[in-house]
PDB file of C-alpha atoms in Angstrom:
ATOM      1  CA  UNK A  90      26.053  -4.858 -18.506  1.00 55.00           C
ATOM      2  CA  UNK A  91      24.165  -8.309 -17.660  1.00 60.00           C
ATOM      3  CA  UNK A  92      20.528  -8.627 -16.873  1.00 60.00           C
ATOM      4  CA  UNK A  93      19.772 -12.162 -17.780  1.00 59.00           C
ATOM      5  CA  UNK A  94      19.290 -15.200 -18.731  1.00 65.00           C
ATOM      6  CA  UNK A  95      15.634 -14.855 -19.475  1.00 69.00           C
ATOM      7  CA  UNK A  96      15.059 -11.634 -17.518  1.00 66.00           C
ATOM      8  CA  UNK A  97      13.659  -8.708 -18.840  1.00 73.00           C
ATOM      9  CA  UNK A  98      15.600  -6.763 -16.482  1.00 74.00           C
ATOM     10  CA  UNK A  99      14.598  -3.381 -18.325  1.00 75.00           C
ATOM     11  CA  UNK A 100      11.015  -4.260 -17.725  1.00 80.00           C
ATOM     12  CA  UNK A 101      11.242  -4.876 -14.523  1.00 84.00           C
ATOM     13  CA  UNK A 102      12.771  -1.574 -14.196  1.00 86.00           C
ATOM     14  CA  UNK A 103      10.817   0.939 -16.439  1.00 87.00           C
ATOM     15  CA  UNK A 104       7.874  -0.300 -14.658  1.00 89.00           C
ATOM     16  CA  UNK A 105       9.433   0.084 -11.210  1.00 92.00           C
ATOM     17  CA  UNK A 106      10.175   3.668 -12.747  1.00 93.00           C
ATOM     18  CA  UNK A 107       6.338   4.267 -14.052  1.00 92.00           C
ATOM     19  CA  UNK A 108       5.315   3.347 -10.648  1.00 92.00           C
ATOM     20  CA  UNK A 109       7.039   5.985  -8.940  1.00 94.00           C
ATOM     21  CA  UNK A 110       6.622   8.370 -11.619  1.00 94.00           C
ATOM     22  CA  UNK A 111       3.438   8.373 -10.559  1.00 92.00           C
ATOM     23  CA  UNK A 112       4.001   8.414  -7.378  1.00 93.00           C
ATOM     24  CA  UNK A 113       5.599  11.892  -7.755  1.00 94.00           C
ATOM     25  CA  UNK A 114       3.352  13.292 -10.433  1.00 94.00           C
ATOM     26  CA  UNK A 115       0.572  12.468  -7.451  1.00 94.00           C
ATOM     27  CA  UNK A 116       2.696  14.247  -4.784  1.00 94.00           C
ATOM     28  CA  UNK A 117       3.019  17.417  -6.863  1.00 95.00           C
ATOM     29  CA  UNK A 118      -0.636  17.543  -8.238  1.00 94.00           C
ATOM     30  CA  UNK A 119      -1.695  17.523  -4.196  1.00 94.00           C
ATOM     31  CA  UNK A 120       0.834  19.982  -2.827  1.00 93.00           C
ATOM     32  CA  UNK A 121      -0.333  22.543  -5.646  1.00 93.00           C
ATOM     33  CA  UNK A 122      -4.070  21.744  -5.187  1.00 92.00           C
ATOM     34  CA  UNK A 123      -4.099  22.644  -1.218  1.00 93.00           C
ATOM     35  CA  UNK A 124      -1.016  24.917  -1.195  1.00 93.00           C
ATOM     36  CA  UNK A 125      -3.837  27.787  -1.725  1.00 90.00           C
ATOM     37  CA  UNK A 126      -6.902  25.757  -0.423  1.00 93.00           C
ATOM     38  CA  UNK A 127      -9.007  26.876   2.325  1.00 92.00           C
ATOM     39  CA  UNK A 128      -8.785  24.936   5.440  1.00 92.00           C
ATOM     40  CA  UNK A 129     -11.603  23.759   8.090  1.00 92.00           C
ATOM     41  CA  UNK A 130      -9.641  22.773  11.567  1.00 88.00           C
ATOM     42  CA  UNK A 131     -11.156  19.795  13.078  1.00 83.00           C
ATOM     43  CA  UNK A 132     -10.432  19.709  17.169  1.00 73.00           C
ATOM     44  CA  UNK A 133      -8.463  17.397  18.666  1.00 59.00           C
ATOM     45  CA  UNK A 134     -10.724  14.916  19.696  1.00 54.00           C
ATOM     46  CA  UNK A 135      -9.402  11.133  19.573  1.00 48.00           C
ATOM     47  CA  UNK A 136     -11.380   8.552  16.741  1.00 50.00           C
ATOM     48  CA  UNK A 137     -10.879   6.234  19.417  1.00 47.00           C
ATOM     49  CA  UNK A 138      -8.502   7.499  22.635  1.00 41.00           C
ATOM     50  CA  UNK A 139      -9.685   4.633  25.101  1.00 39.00           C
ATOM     51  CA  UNK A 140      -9.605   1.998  21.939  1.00 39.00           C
ATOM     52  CA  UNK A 141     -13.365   0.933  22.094  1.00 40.00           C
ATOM     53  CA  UNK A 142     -14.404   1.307  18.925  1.00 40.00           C
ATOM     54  CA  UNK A 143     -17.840   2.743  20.389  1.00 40.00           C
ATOM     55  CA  UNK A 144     -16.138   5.133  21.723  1.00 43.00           C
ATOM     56  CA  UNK A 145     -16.146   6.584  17.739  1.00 46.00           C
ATOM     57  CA  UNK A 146     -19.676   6.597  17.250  1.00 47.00           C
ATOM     58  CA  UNK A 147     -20.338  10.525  18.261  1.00 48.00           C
ATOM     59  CA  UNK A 148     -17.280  11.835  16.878  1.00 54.00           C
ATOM     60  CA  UNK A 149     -17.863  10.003  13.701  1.00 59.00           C
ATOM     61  CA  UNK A 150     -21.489  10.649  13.193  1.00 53.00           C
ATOM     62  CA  UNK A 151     -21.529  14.332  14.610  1.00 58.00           C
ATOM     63  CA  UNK A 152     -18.130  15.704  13.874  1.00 73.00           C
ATOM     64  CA  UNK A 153     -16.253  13.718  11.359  1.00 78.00           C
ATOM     65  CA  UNK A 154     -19.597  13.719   9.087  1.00 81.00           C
ATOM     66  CA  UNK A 155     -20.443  17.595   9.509  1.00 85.00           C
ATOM     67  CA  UNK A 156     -16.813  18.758   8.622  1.00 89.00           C
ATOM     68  CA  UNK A 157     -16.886  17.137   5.511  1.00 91.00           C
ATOM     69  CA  UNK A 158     -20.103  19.232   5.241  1.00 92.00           C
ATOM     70  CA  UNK A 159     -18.780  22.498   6.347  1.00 93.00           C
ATOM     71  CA  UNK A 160     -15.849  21.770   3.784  1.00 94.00           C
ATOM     72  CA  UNK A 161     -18.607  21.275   0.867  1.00 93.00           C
ATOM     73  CA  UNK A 162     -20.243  24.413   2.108  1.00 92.00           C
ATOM     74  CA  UNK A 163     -17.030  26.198   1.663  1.00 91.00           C
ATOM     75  CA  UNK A 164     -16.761  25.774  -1.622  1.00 89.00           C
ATOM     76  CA  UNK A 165     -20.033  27.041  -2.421  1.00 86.00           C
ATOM     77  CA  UNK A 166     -20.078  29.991   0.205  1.00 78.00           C
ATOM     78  CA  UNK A 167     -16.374  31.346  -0.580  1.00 65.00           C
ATOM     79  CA  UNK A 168     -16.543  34.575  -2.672  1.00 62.00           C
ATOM     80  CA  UNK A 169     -15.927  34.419  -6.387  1.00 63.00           C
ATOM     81  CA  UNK A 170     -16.985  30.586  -5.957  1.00 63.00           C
ATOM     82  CA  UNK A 171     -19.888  28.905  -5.856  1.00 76.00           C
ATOM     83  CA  UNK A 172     -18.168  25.761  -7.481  1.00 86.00           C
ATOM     84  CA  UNK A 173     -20.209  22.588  -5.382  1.00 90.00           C
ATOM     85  CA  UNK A 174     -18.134  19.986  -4.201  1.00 93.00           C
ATOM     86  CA  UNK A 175     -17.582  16.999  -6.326  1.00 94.00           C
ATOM     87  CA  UNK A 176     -15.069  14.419  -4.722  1.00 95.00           C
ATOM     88  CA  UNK A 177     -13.687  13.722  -1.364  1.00 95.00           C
ATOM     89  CA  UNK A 178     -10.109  11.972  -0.771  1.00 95.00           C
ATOM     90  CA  UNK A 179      -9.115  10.316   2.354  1.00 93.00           C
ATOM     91  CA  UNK A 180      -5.840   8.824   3.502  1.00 93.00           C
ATOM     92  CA  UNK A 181      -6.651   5.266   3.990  1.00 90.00           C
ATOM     93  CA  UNK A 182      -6.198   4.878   7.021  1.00 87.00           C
ATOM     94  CA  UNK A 183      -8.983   7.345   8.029  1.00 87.00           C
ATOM     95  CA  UNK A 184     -11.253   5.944   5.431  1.00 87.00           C
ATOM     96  CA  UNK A 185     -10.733   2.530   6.495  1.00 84.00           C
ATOM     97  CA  UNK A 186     -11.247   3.202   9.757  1.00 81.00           C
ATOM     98  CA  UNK A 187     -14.555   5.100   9.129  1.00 81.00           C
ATOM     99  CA  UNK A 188     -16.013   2.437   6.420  1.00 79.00           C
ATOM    100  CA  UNK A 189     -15.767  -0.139   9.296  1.00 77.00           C
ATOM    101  CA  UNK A 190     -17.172   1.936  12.161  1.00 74.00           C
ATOM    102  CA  UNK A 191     -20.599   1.032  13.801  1.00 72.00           C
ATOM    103  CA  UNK A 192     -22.908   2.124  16.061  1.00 67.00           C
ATOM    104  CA  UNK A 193     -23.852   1.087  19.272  1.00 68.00           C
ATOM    105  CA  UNK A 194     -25.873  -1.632  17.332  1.00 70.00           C
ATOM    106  CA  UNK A 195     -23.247  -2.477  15.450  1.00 70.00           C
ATOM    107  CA  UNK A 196     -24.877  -1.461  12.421  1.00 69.00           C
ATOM    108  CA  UNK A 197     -21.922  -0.073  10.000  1.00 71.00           C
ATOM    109  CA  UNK A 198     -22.655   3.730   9.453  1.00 74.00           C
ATOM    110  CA  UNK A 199     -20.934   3.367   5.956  1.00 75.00           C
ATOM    111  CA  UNK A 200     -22.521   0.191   4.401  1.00 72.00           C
ATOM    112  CA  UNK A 201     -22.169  -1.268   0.383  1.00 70.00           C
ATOM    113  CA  UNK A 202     -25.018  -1.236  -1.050  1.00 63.00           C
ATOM    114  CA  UNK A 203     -25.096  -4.996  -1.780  1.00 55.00           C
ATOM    115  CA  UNK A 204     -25.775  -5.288   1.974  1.00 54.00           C
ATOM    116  CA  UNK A 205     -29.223  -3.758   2.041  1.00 58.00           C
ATOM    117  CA  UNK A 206     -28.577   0.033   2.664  1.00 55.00           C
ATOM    118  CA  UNK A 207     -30.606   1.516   5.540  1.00 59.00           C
ATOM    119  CA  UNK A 208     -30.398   4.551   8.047  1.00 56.00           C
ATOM    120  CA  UNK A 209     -26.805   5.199   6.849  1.00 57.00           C
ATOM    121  CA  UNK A 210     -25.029   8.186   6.219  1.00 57.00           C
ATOM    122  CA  UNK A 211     -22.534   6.792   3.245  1.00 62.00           C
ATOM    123  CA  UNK A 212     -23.373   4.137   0.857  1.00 57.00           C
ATOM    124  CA  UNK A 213     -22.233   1.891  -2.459  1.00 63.00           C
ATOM    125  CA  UNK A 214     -19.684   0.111  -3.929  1.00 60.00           C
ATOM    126  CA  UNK A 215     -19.877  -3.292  -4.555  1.00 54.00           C
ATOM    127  CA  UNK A 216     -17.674  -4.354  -1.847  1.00 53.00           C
ATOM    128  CA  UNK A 217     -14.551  -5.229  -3.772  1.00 56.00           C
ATOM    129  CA  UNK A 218     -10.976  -4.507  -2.026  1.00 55.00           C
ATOM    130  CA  UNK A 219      -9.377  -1.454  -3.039  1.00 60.00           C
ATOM    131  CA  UNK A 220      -5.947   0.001  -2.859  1.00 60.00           C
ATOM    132  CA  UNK A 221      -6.350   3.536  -3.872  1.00 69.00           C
ATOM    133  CA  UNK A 222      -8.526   5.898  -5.960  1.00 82.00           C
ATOM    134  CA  UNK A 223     -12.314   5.367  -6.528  1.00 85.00           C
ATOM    135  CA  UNK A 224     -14.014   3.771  -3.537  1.00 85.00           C
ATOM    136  CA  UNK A 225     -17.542   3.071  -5.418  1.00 83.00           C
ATOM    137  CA  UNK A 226     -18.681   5.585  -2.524  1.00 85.00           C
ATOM    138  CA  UNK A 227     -20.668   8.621  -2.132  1.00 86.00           C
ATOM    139  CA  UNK A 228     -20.583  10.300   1.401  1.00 87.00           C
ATOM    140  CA  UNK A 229     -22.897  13.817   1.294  1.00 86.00           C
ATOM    141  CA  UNK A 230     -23.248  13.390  -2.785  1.00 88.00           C
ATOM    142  CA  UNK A 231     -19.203  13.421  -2.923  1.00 92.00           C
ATOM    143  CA  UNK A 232     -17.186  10.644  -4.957  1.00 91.00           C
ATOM    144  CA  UNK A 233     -14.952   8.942  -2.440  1.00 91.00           C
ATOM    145  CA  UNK A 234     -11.388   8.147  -3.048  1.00 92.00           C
ATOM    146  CA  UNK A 235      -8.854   6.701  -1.151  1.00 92.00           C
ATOM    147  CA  UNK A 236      -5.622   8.951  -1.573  1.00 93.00           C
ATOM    148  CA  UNK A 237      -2.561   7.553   0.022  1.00 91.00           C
ATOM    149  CA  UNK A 238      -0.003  10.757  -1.064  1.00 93.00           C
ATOM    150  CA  UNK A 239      -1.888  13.666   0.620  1.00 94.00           C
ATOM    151  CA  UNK A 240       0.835  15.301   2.736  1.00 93.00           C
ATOM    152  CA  UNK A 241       0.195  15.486   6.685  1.00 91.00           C
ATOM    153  CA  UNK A 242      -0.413  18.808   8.564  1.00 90.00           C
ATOM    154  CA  UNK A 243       1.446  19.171  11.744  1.00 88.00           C
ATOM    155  CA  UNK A 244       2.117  15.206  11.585  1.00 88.00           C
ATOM    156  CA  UNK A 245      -1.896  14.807  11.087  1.00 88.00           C
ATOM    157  CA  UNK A 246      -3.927  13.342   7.872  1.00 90.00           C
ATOM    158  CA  UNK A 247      -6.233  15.814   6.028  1.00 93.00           C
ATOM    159  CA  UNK A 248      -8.638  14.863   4.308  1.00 94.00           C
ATOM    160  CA  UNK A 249      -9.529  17.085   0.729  1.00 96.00           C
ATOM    161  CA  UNK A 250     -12.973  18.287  -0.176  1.00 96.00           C
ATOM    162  CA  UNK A 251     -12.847  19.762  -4.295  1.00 94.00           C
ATOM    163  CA  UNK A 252     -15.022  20.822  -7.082  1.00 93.00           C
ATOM    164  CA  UNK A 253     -12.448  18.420  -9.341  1.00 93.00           C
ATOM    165  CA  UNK A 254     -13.162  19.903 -12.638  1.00 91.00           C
ATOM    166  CA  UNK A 255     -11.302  23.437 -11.508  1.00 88.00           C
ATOM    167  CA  UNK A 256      -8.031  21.236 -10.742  1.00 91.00           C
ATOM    168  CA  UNK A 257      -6.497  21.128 -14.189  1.00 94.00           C
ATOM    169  CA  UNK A 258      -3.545  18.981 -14.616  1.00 94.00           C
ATOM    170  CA  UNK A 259      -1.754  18.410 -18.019  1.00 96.00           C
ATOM    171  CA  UNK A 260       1.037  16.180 -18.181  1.00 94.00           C
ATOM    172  CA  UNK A 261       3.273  15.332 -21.512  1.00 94.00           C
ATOM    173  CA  UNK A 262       4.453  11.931 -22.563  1.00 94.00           C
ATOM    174  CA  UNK A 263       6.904  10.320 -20.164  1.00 93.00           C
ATOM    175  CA  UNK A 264      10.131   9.750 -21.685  1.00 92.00           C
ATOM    176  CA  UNK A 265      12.246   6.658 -21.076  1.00 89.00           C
ATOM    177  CA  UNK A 266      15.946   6.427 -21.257  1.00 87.00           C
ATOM    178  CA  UNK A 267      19.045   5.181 -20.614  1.00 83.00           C
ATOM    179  CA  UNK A 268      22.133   6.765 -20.597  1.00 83.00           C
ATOM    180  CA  UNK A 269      25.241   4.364 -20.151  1.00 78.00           C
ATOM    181  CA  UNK A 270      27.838   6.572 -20.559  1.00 79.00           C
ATOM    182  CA  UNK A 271      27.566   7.824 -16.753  1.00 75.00           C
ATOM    183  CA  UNK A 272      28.625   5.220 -15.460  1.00 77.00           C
ATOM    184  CA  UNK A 273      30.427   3.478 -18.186  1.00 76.00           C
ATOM    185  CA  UNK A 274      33.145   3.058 -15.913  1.00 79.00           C
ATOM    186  CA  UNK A 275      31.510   0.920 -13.246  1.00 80.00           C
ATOM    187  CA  UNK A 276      29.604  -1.325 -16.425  1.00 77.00           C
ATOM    188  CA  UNK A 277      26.285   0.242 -15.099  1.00 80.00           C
ATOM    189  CA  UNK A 278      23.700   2.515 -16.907  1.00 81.00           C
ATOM    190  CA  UNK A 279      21.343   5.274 -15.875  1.00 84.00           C
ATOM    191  CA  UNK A 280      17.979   4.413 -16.574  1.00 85.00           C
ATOM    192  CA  UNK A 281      15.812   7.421 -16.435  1.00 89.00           C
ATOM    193  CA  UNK A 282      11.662   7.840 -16.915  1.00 92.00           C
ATOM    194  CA  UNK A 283      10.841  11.547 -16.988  1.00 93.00           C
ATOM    195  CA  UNK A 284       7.477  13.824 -18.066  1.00 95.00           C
ATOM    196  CA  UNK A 285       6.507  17.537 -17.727  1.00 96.00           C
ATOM    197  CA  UNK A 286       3.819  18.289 -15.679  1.00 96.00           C
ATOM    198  CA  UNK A 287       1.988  21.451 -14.111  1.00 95.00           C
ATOM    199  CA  UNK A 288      -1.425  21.987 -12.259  1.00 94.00           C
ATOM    200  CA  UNK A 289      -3.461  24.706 -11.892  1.00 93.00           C
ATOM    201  CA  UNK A 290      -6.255  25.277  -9.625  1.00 91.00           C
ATOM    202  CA  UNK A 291      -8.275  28.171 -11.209  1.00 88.00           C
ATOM    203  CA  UNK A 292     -10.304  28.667  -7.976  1.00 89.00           C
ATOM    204  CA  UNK A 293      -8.377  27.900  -5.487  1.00 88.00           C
ATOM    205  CA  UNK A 294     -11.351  28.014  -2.465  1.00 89.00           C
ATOM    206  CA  UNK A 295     -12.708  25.318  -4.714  1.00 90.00           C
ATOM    207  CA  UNK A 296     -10.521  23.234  -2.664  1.00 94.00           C
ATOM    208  CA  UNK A 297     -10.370  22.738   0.896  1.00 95.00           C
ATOM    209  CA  UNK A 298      -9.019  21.132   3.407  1.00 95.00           C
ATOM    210  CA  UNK A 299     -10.039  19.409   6.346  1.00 94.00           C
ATOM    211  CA  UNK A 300      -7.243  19.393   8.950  1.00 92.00           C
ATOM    212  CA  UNK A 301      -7.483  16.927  11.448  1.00 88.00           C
ATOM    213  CA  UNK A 302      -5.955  17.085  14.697  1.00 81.00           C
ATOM    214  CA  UNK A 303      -5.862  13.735  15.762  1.00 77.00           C
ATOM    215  CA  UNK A 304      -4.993  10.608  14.621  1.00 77.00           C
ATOM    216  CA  UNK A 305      -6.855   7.182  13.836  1.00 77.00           C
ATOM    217  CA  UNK A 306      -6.334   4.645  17.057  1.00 72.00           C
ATOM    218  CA  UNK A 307      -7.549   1.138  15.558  1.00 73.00           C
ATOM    219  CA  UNK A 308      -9.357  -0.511  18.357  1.00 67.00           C
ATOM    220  CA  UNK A 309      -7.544  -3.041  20.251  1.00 64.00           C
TER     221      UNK A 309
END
């Protein structure tokens, strides 16, 4: 019944609301997109069991790199497919963790491009921080993104390899409201931000999965 003075209280809320409208509209979009995916199990071999980061530097370069490659080759090889791979998503933790891995030279294996790119197996951006979404990376000709709502497998990240233009989303206008009546009684509103949405992945082997089976141990 009171939001101020000088407080746009139902700003303050309708954007708290957009935020985790989108949050949700996310979540759904990636349960539908790997709920029919195929999957490509990765063992269960720690990043980084003893905490030595050097310790990475074989799974990374030989196992983390060529699943990501046996996931694009899935979407090319799978029957009624042939759709290449266009865009790779990592939780960032994994991504993080993998931008900022070296070898035993400690020469980055993932380096921006402003840094003078050589003998590495991922490369661009400009450096700048991001939170989620485009990365300014390519890793095997794929468009990285950081992707903080992919669900876990078996309390594990996965990590989503996708020819993007089969995922089709359409979403209609979100729709704002409040409705004070509900709780009239208590001088409080309902304030309510709502949208239709549905997804359809017209290939679904256009998508896959990577599954890993072990979890990122930040060295100590």
């Amino acid at each position: 019944d009171r939001a101020g003075p000088n407080f746009s209280f139902d700003k303050m809320v309708f954007d708290q609301l957009n935020r985790a409208h989108g949050v949700a509209v996310d979540q759904y979009v990636l349960t539908q997109a790997i709920a029919t995916a195929g999957t490509v199990t990765a063992a269960a071999t720690s990043f980084a069991a003893s905490g030595d980061l050097a310790t990475t530097n074989p799974y990374f370069a030989s196992y983390a790199f060529a699943k990501v490659g046996q996931a694009k080759a899935a979407t090319v090889n799978a029957a009624g497919t042939i759709l290449p791979a266009t865009h790779a998503f990592f939780v960032p933790t994994r991504w993080e963790y993998m931008s900022t891995s070296t070898n035993q030279n400690g020469q980055p294996f993932i380096q921006p491009s402003y840094a003078g790119v050589f003998q590495a197996i991922a490369a661009g951006s400009s450096g700048k921080p991001v939170a989620e979404g485009d990365t300014g990376y390519t890793l095997s000709g794929l468009n990285v993104f950081e992707e903080g709502n992919i669900p876990t497998q078996a309390g594990f990240d996965q990590t989503i390899v996708a020819h993007m233009p089969e995922v089709w989303v359409w979403e209609g206008e979100q729709v704002p409201r409040t409705i004070p009546q509900t709780y009239a009684q208590d001088l409080s509103v309902l304030l309510q931000l709502y949208s239709y949405v549905t997804c359809i992945v017209r290939y679904p082997l256009a998508v896959q999965a990577i599954q890993w089976a072990a979890n990122v141990v930040w060295p100590s």
